[in-house]
Tab-separated table of C-alpha atoms in Angstrom:
chain	number	residue	atom	x	y	z
A	1259	MET	CA	-1.102	-29.809	5.970
A	1260	THR	CA	-2.931	-28.043	8.769
A	1261	GLU	CA	-4.085	-24.478	8.506
A	1262	ARG	CA	-3.006	-22.254	11.375
A	1263	ILE	CA	-5.714	-20.041	12.815
A	1264	VAL	CA	-4.688	-16.915	14.711
A	1265	SER	CA	-7.143	-14.731	16.581
A	1266	PHE	CA	-6.865	-11.058	17.523
A	1267	VAL	CA	-8.766	-9.152	20.176
A	1268	MET	CA	-9.180	-5.598	18.928
A	1269	SER	CA	-11.130	-3.624	21.483
A	1270	GLY	CA	-11.173	-0.497	23.549
A	1271	GLY	CA	-9.829	2.970	22.969
A	1272	VAL	CA	-10.596	5.375	20.167
A	1273	GLY	CA	-8.837	3.411	17.414
A	1274	SER	CA	-6.134	6.028	16.902
A	1275	ARG	CA	-3.423	3.422	16.207
A	1276	LEU	CA	-5.286	2.174	13.152
A	1277	TRP	CA	-6.254	5.654	11.974
A	1278	PRO	CA	-6.708	6.563	9.089
A	1279	LEU	CA	-7.555	2.944	8.177
A	1280	SER	CA	-10.210	2.705	10.871
A	1281	ARG	CA	-13.042	5.126	10.175
A	1282	GLU	CA	-16.709	5.280	11.071
A	1283	ASP	CA	-17.643	3.706	7.714
A	1284	ASN	CA	-14.903	1.017	8.014
A	1285	PRO	CA	-14.360	0.072	11.689
A	1286	LYS	CA	-11.316	-1.925	12.808
A	1287	GLN	CA	-13.189	-5.203	13.270
A	1288	PHE	CA	-13.734	-5.359	9.483
A	1289	HIS	CA	-10.085	-4.912	8.424
A	1290	ASP	CA	-8.215	-7.703	6.658
A	1291	LEU	CA	-5.108	-8.411	8.734
A	1292	SER	CA	-3.651	-11.135	6.524
């Protein structure tokens, strides 16, 4: 069985779509999306 790898490009803007999850102490690039 092969594992499927999916990549996301999360950049730009002020991060308001991920707010309140994305904060200064926990930026969006460190969120678990699985």
